[in-house]
């Protein structure tokens, strides 16, 4: 009986070792797909808001071999998710052809913008149990320059899952990058659509 307990204890330690604590990751994406026909216009992009149900301090869980959550995934250098995704969606708008206007430019009156674009981060979460997967959901909205009427709204969703081999940081970063790249390429298509441009030009 004692030997059996010791074996279970050792196996538990091995199974939980890689899951304890917080792992900090770089959240990056691959080069975005090129928009063939660029649109035109000036967009005021406001910082996105984190509306996730999970703790805003983290972007994922780590589990042991039994599925128990023993650790978390965070952003490298204590970065915040809101400005990071705002910057990446600005890149999607730029790829679609738009000039992204900063808050300072808008306040100085040097640039007139066609619409205000903001976003709500509904989901951005990594989890793992035998494999690693990542889900992203962002609701992005275009509002008239006066900030009164919603002109356009779209929810961008993407996910990616990969086989988990050893639980290395690179495995987590790879699946997030693939999921994020899917979402941003979808955003480029939506921002580059005739529907988006027509909506913000009304």
XYZ file of N, CA, C and O in Angstrom, residues 16 74 79 119 130 140 174:
28
model
N 2.394 17.255 -12.849
C 2.038 18.642 -12.535
C 3.199 19.605 -12.676
O 3.003 20.815 -12.688
N 0.383 34.144 -19.238
C 0.322 35.605 -19.225
C 1.089 36.194 -20.395
O 1.723 35.481 -21.168
N 2.658 42.932 -20.204
C 1.928 43.735 -21.196
C 0.427 43.560 -21.001
O -0.031 42.573 -20.416
N -13.478 48.325 -30.262
C -13.632 46.882 -30.185
C -13.800 46.394 -28.762
O -13.340 47.030 -27.813
N -3.820 17.566 -23.077
C -3.343 16.633 -24.092
C -3.061 17.325 -25.431
O -2.245 16.887 -26.215
N -16.024 44.240 -33.241
C -15.514 45.530 -33.691
C -16.655 46.351 -34.292
O -17.486 45.819 -35.029
N 2.892 29.339 -30.729
C 2.553 28.954 -32.110
C 1.046 28.902 -32.309
O 0.516 29.435 -33.293
